[in-house]
Short mmCIF file of C-alpha atoms and ligand atoms in Angstrom, two decimals:
data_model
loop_
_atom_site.label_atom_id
_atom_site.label_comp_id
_atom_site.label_asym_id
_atom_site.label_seq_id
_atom_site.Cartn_x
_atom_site.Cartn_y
_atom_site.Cartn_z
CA UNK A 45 -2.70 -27.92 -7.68
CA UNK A 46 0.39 -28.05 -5.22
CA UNK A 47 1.56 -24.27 -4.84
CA UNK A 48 4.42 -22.87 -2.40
CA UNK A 49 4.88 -19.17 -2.10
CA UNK A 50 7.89 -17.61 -0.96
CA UNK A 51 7.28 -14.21 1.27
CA UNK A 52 4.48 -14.38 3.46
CA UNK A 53 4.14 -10.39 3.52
CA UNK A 54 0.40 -8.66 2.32
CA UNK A 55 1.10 -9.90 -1.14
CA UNK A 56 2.26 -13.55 -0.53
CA UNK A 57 0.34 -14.27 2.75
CA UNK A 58 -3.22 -12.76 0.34
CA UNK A 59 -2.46 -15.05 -2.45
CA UNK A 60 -1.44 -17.57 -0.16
CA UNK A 61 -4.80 -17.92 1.87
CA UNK A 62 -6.84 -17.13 -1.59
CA UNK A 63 -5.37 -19.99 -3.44
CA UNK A 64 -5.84 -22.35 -0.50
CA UNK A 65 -9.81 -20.78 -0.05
CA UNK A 66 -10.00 -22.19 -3.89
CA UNK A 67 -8.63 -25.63 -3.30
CA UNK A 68 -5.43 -25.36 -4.14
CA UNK A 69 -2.67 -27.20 -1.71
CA UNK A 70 -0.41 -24.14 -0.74
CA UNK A 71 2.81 -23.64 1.35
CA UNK A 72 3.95 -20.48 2.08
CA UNK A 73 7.93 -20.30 2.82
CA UNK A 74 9.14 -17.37 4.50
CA UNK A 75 12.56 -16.92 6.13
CA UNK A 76 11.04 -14.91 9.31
CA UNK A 77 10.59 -17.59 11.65
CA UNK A 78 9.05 -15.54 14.21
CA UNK A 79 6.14 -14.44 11.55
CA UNK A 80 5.70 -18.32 10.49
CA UNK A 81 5.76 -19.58 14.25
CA UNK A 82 2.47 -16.78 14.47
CA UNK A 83 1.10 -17.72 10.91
CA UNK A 84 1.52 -21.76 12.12
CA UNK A 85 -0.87 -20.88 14.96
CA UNK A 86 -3.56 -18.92 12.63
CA UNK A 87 -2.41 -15.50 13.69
CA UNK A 88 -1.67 -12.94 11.30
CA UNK A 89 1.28 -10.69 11.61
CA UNK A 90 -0.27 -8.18 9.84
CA UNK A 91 -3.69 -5.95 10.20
CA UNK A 92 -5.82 -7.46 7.51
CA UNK A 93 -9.92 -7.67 7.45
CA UNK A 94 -10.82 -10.72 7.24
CA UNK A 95 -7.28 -12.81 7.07
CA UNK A 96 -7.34 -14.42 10.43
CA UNK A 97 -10.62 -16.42 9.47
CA UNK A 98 -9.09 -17.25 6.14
CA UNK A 99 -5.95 -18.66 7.81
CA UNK A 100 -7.74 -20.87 10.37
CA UNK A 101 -10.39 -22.34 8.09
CA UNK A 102 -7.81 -23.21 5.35
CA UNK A 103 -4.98 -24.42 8.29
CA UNK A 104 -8.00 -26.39 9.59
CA UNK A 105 -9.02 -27.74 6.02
CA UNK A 106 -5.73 -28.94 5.83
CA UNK A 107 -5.21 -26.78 2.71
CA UNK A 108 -2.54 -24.33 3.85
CA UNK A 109 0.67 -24.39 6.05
CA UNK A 110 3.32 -22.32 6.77
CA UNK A 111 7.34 -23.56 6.93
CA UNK A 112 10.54 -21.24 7.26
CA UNK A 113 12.09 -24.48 5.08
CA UNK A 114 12.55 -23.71 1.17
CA UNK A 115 13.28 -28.03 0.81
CA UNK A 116 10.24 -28.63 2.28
CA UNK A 117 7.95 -25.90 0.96
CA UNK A 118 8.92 -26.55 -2.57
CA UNK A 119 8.90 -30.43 -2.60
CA UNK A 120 6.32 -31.17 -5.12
CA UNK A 121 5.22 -27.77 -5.82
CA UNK A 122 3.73 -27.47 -9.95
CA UNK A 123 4.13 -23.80 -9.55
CA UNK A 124 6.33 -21.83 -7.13
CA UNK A 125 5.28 -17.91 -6.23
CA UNK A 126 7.42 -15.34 -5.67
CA UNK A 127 6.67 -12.44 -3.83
CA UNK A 128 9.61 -11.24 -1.82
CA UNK A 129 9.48 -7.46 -1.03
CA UNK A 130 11.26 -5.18 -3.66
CA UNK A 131 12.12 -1.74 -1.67
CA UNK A 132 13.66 1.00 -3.02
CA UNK A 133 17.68 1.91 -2.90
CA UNK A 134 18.55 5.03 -2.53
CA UNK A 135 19.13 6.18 -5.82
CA UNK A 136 15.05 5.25 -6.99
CA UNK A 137 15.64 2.05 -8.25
CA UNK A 138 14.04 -1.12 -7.06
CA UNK A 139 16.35 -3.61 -4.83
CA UNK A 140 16.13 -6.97 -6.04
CA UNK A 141 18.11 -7.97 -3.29
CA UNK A 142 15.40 -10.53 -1.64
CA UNK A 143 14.48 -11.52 -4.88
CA UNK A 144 17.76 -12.96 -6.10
CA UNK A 145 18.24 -14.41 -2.56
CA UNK A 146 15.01 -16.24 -2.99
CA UNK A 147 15.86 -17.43 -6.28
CA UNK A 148 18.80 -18.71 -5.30
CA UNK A 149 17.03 -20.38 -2.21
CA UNK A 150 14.37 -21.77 -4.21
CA UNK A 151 17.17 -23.07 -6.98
CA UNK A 152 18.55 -26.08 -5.59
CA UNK A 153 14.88 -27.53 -4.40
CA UNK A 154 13.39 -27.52 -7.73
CA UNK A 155 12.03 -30.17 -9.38
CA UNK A 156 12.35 -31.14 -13.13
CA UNK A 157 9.85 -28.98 -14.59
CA UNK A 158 8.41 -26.06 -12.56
CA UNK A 159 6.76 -22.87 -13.57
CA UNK A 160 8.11 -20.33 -11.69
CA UNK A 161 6.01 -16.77 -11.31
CA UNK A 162 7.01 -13.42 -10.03
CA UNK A 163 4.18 -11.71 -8.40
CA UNK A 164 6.29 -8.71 -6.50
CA UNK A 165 6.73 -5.64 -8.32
CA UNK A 166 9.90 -5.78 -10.72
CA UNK A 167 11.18 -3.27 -13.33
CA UNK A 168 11.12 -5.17 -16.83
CA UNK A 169 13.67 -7.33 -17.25
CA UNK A 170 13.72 -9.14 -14.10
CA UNK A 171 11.76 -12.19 -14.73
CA UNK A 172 14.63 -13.12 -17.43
CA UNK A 173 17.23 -12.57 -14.97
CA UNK A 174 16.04 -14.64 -11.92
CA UNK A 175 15.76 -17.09 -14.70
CA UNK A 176 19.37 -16.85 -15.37
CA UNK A 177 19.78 -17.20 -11.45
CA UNK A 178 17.66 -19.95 -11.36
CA UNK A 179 19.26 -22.09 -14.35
CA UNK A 180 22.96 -21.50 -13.08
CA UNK A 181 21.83 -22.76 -9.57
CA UNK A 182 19.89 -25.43 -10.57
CA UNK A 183 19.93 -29.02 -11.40
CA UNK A 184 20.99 -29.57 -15.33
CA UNK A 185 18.11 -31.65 -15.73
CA UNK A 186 15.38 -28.98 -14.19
CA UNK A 187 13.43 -26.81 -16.89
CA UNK A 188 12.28 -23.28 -15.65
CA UNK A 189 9.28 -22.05 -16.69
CA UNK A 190 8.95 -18.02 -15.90
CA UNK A 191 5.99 -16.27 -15.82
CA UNK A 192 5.10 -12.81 -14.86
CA UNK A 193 2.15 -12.17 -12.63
CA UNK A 194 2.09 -8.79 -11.12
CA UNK A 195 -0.39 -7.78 -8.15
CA UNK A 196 -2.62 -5.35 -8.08
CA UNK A 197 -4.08 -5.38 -4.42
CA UNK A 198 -4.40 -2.57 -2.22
CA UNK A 199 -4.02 -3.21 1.53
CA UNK A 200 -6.88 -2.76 3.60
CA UNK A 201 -8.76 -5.07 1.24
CA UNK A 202 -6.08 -7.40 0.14
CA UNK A 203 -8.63 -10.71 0.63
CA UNK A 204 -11.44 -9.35 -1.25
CA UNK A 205 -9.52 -7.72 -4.18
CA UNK A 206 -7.62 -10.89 -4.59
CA UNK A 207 -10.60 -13.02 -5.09
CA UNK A 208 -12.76 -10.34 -7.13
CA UNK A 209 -9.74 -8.74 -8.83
CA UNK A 210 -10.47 -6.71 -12.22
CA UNK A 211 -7.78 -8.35 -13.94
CA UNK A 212 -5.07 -10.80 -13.58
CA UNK A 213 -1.96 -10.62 -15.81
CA UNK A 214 -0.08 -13.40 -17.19
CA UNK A 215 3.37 -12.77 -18.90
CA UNK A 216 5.64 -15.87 -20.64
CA UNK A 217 6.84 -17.08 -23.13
CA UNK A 218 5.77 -20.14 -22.70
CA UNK A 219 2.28 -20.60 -23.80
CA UNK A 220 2.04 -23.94 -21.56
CA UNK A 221 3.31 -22.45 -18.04
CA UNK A 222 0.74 -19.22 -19.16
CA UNK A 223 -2.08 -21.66 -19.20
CA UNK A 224 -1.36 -23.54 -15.91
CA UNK A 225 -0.81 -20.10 -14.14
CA UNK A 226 -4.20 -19.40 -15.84
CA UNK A 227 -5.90 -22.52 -14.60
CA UNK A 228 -4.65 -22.39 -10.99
CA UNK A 229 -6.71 -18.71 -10.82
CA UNK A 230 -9.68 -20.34 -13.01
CA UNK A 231 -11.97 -20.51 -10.02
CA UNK A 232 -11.62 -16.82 -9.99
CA UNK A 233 -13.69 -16.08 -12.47
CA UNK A 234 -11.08 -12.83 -13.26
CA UNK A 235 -10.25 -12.43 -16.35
CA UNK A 236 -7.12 -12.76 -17.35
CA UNK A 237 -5.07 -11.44 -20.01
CA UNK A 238 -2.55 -12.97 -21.43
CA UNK A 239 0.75 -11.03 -22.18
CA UNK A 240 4.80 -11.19 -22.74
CA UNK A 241 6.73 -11.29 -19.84
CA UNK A 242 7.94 -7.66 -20.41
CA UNK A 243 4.82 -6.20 -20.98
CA UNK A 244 3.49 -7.97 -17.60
CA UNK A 245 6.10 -5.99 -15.53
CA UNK A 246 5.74 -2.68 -17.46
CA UNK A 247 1.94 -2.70 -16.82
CA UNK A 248 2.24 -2.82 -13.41
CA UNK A 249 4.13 0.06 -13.28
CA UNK A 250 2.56 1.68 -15.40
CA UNK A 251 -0.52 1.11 -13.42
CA UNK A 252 0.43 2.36 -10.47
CA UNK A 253 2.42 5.30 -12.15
CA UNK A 254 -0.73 6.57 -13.65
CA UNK A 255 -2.97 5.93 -10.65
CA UNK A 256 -0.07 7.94 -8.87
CA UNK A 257 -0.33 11.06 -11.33
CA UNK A 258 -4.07 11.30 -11.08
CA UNK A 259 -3.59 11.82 -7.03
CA UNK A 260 -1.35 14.37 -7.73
CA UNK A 261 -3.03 15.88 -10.67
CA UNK A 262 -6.31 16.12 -8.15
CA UNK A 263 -4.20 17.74 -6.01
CA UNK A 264 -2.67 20.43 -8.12
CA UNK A 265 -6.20 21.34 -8.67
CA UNK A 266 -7.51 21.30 -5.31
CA UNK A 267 -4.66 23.75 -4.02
CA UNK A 268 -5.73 25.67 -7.80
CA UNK A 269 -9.36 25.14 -5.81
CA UNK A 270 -8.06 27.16 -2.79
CA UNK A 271 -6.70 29.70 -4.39
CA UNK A 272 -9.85 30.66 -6.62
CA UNK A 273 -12.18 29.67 -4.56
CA UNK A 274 -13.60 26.90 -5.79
CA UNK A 275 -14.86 23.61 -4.18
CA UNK A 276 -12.42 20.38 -5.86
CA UNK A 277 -14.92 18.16 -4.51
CA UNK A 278 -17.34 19.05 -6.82
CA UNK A 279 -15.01 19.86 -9.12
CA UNK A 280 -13.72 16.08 -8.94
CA UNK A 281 -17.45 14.75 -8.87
CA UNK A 282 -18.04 17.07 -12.12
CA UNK A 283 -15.38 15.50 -13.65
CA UNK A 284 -15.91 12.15 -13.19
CA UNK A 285 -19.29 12.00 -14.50
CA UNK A 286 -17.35 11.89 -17.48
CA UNK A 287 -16.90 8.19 -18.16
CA UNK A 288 -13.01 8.95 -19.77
CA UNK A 289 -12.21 10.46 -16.75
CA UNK A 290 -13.72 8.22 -14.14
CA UNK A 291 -14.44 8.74 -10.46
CA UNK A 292 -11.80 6.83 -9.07
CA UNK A 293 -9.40 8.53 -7.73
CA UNK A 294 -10.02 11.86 -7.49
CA UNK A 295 -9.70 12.49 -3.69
CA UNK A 296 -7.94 15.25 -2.66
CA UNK A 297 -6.04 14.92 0.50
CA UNK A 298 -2.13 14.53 1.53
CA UNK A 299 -1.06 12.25 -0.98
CA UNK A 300 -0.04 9.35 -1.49
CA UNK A 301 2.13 6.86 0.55
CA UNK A 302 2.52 3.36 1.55
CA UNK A 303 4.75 0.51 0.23
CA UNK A 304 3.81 0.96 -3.43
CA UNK A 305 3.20 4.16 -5.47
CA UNK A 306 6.21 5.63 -3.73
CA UNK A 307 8.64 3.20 -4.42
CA UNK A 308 7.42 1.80 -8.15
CA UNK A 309 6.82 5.68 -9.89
CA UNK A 310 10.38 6.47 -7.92
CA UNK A 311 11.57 2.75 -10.08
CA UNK A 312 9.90 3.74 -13.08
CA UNK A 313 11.20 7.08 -13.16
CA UNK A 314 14.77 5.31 -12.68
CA UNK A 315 14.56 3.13 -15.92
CA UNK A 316 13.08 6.18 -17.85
CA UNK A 317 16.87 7.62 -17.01
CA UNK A 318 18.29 4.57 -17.76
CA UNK A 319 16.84 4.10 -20.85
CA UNK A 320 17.06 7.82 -21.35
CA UNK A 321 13.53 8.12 -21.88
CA UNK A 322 11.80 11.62 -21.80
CA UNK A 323 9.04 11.23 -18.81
CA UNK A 324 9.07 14.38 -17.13
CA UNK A 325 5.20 13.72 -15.41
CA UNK A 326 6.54 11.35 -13.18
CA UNK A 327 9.18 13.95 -11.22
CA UNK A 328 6.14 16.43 -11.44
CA UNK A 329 3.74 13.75 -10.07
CA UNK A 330 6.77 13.20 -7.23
CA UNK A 331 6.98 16.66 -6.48
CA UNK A 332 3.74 17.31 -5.79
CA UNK A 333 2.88 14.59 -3.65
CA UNK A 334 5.82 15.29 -1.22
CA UNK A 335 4.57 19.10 -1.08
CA UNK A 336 1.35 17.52 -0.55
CA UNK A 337 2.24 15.58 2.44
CA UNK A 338 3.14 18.72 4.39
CA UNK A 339 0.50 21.12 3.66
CA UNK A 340 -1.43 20.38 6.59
CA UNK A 341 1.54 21.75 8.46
CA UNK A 342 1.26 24.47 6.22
CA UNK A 343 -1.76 25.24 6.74
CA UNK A 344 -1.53 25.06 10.64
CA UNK A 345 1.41 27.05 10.92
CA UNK A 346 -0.32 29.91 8.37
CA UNK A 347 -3.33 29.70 11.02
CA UNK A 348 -0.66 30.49 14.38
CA UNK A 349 0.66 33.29 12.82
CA UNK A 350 4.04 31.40 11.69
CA UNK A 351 4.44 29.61 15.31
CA UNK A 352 3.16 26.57 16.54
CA UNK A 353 5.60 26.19 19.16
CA UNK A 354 4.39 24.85 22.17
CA UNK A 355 0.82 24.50 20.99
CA UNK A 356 -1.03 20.77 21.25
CA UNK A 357 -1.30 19.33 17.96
CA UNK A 358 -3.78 15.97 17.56
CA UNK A 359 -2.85 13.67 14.60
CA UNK A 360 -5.81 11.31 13.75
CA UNK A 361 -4.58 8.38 11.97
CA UNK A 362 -0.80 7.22 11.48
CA UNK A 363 -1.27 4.56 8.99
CA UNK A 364 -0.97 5.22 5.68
CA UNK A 365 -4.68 4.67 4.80
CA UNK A 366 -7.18 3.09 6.89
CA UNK A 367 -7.58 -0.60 7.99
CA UNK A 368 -3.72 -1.49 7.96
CA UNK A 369 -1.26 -0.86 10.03
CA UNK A 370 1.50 -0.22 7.67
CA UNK A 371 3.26 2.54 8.07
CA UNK A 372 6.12 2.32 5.45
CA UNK A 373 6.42 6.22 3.31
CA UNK A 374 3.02 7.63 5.66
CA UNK A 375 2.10 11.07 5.09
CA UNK A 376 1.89 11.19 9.13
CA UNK A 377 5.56 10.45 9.78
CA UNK A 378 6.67 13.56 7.58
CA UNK A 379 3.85 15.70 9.49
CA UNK A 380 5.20 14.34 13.09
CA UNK A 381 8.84 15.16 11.92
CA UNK A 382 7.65 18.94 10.61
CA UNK A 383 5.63 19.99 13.19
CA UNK A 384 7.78 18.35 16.19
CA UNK A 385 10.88 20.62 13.97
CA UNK A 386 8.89 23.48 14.81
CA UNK A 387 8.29 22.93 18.59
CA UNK A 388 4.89 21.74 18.45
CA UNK A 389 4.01 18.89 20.71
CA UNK A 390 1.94 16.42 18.66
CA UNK A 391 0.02 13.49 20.41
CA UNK A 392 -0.96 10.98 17.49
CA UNK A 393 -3.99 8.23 17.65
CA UNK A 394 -4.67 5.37 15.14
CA UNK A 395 -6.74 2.47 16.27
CA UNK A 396 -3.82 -0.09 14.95
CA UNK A 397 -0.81 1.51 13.93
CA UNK A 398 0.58 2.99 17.14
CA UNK A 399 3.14 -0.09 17.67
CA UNK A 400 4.98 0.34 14.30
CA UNK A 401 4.43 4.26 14.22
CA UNK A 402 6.68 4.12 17.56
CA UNK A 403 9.24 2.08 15.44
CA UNK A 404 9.18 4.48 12.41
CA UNK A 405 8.33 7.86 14.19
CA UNK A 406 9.85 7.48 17.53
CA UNK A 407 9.43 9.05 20.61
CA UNK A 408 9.44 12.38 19.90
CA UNK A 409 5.72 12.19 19.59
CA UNK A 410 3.17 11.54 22.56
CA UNK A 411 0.67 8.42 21.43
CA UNK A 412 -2.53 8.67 22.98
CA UNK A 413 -4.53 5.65 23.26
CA UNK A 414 -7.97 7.15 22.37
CA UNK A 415 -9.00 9.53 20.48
CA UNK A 416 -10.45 11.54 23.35
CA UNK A 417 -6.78 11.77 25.02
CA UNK A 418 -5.06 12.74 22.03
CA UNK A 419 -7.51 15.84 21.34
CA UNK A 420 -7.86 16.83 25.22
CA UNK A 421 -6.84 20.16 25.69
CA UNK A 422 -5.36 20.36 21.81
CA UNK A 423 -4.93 23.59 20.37
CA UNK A 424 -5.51 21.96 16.73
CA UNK A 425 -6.45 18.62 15.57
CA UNK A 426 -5.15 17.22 12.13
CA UNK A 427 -7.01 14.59 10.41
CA UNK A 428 -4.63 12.32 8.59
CA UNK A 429 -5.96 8.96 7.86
CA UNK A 430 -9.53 8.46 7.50
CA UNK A 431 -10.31 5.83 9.79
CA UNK A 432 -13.83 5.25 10.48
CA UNK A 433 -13.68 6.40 14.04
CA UNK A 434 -12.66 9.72 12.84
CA UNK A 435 -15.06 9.83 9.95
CA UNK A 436 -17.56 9.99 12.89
CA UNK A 437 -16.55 11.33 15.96
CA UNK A 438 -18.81 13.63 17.32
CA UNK A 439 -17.50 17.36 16.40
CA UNK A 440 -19.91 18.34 19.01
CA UNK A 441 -18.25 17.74 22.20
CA UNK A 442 -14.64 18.24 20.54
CA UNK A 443 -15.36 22.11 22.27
CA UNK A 444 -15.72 20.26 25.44
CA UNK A 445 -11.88 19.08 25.75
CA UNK A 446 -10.29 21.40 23.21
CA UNK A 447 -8.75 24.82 23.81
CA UNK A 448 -10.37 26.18 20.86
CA UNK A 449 -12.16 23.84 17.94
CA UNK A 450 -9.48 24.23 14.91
CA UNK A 451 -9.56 21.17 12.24
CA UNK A 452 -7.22 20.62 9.58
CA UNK A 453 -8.71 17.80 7.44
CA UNK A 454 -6.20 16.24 5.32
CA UNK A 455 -8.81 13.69 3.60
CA UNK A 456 -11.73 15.43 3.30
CA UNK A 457 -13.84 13.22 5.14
CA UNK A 458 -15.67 15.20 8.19
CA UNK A 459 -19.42 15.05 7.67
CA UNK A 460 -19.88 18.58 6.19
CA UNK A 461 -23.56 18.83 8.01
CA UNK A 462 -22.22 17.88 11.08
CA UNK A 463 -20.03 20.92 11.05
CA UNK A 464 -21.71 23.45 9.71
CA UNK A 465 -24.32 22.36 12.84
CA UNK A 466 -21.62 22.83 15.05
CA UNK A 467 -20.94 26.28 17.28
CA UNK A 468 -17.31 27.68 17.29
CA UNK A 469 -15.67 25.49 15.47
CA UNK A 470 -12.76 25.97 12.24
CA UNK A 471 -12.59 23.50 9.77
CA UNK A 472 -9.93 23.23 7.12
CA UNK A 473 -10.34 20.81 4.15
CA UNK A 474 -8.56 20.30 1.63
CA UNK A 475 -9.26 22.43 -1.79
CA UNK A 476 -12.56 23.65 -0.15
CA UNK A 477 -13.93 26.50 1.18
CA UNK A 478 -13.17 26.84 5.15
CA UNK A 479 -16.13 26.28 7.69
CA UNK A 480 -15.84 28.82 10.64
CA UNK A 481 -19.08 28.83 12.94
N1 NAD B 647 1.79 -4.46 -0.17
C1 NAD B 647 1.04 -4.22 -1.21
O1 NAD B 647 -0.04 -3.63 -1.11
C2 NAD B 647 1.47 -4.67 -2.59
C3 NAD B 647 0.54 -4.66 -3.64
C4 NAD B 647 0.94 -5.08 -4.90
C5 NAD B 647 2.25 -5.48 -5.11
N2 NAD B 647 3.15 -5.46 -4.08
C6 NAD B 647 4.52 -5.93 -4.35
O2 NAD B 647 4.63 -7.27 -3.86
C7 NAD B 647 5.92 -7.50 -3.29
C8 NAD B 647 5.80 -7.93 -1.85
O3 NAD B 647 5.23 -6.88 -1.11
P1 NAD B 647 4.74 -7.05 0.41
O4 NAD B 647 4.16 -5.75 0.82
O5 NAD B 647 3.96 -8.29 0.51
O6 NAD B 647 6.19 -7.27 1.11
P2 NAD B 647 6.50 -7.55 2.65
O7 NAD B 647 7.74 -6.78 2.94
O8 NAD B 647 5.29 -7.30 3.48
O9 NAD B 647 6.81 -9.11 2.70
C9 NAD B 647 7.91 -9.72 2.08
C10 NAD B 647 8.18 -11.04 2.82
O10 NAD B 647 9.20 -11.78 2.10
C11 NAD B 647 9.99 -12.46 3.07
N3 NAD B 647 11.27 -12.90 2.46
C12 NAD B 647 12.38 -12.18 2.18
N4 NAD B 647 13.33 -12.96 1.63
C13 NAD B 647 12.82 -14.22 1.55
C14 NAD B 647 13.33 -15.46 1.06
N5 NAD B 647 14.56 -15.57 0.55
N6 NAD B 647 12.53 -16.55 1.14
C15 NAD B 647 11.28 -16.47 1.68
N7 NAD B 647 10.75 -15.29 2.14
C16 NAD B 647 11.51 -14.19 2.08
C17 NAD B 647 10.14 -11.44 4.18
O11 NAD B 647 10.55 -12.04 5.39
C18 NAD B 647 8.73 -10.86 4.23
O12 NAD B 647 7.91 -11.56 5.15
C19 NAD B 647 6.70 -6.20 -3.51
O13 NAD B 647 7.39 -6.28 -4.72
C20 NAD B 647 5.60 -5.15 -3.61
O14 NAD B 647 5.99 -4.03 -4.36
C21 NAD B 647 2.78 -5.09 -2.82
#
């Protein structure tokens, strides 16, 4: 099948290479020409396991390429992909600003029957206005087709979730363009399910709404954990045994971040005004996640008597989870921001992220280049992404550059033996008892 995406971001450049990896003949569009001169070339602009190898096999295989032309990209095209980025405006809701841009982009270029399906992340509704964007732009004789196909993968794995996703979700109204979307991901073996197109958008927010709340919820009980001296990690493990509950999910930590759960329970919570809805679980989940994101600072300030000024602070990780580099609504930037407020001097390490942390964060941070420089001679370290080159540094010798061994773990994820092994150290998880040797 001839595909062409537009937005070559994690969601469009993922489906992109996936599609091509299962025959199909796809060309992404994107109006960054500096990000399709690198994709041209095999390089990915973003950090992604995996994608480079995809790109150059499916380049190479003459199944993929990349143009900054929408003419070109959509020429023959059977279906056409959208997945623009939706941020957020200021108010909550979701800006459809690239999305309307695209459609009217895409409008003039398309031929006289095309299926056209929305993959970013749109609050319900959309799909039936880009089609009413799409028919006043286009030729009289095209037919539009829309179908809702919302994304589920997380970053980090992008690649693998897109080819062994759980489900994929097809919203029309058009039982025809539903079945073509469905045979273009047939190699998959996912199964689909087959929806309306409102029901498609709601249940991706409602997805990520809910996986939102369940962060939060964990984390309401591990600061409950704290206080009564419980441990939430078995408390989460004792839980999850139960099959309603499930174990996914139930880390404690800083909260959530990244491009997603931020900005679509923020959206939801919009339309639920909007539509003057009674959903008071998402402001709750909202509020505790941004409390969340500064108890480590908390925690450290509780631990200097109130004053952290002048004291060497290490921040592991910068990203907002491991194996990406994205950086967009990180816990770490609100930790910099708090602790640098308070006259702390924090030197940050993350094995990718450094480059757009220094865009986002600024440079009123130091950014170390190993970990060893960033905890030499640190009065504290923080943990704040769990990276696998924290998960094992060696605690050990941390006494042999530190001033004093003081951890603050915000994801749990220090090898418990290891420390308890260790001489004159503090460790601080979250929702656990302390560790002081
Ligand atoms: N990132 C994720 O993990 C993830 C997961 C699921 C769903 N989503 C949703 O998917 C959508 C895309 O997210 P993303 O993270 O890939 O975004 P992104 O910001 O990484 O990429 C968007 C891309 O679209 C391009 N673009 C903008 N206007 C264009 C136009 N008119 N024509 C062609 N290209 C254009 C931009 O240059 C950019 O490269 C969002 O709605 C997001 O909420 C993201």
């Amino acid at each position: 099948m001839k595909v062409a995406i537009l937005g070559t971001g994690y969601v469009g450049l993922s489906t992109g290479v996936s599609l091509a990896e299962i025959g199909h003949q796809v060309c992404c569009i994107d109006v960054d020409e500096a990000k399709i001169n690198q994709l041209q070339q095999g390089i990915s602009p973003i950090y992604e396991p995996g994608m480079e190898e995809f790109l150059t096999r499916n380049i190479a295989a003459g199944r993929l390429r990349f143009t900054t032309s929408h003419r070109q990209g959509v020429a023959g095209a059977e279906i056409v992909i959208l997945a623009v980025g939706t941020p957020q405006r200021e108010d909550g809701s979701a800006d459809l600003t690239y999305l309307v841009e695209a459609a009217k982009d895409l409008a003039a270029y398309l031929e006289q029957e095309t299926i056209v399906v929305i993959k970013s992340t749109v609050p319900v509704g959309t799909n039936d206005e880009v089609r009413k964007i799409l028919e006043a732009n286009c030729h009289e004789d095209v037919s539009v087709k829309m179908v809702a196909n919302p994304e589920f993968l997380r970053q980090g794995s992008a690649l693998k979730d897109t080819l062994e996703a759980d489900r994929i979700i097809i919203g029309s109204d058009h039982q025809q363009a539903a079945s073509k979307v469905k045979e273009m991901y047939s190699p998959l073996k996912v199964p689909c399910m087959l929806t309306s197109v409102r029901s498609a958008e709601m249940i991706k927010y409602a997805s990520n709404a809910f996986l939102a709340t369940k962060i939060s919820f964990i984390n309401a009980v591990a600061n409950l954990c704290e206080a009564v001296g419980a441990d939430v990690t078995d408390v989460a493990k004792g839980m999850g045994m139960d099959k309603r509950i499930g174990n996914h999910f139930l880390n404690a930590g800083i909260g959530y971040g990244g491009s997603c759960f931020p900005k679509d329970v923020k959206a939801l919570w919009h339309t639920t005004r909007n539509e003057e809805v009674d959903f008071g679980v998402l402001a709750e989940t909202m509020r505790i996640n941004d409390e969340q994101q500064v108890r480590l600072v908390k925690k450290t300030l509780k631990r200097f008597a109130g004053d952290v000024s002048g004291k060497k602070i290490a921040m592991l990780g910068l990203s907002f989870k491991p194996e990406t580099d994205d950086m967009r609504e990180a816990p770490s930037i609100k930790i910099a921001q708090e602790l640098t407020k308070l006259g702390a001097h924090v030197a940050a390490y993350d094995p990718v992220a450094t480059k757009n942390a220094k865009r986002v964060i600024g440079e009123s941070i130091s950014y170390a280049d190993t970990l060893l420089e960033a905890v030499t001679d640190a009065d504290a370290v923080l943990v704040v992404t769990e990276w696998q080159e924290m998960k094992q540094m060696d605690i050990a010798s941390l006494g042999e550059v530190m001033k004093q061994v003081i951890i603050f773990d915000g994801r749990n994820c220090l090898d418990e033996e290891q420390l308890r092994n260790c001489k004159n150290i503090e460790y601080h998880p979250i929702g656990r008892p302390a560790i002081i040797t």
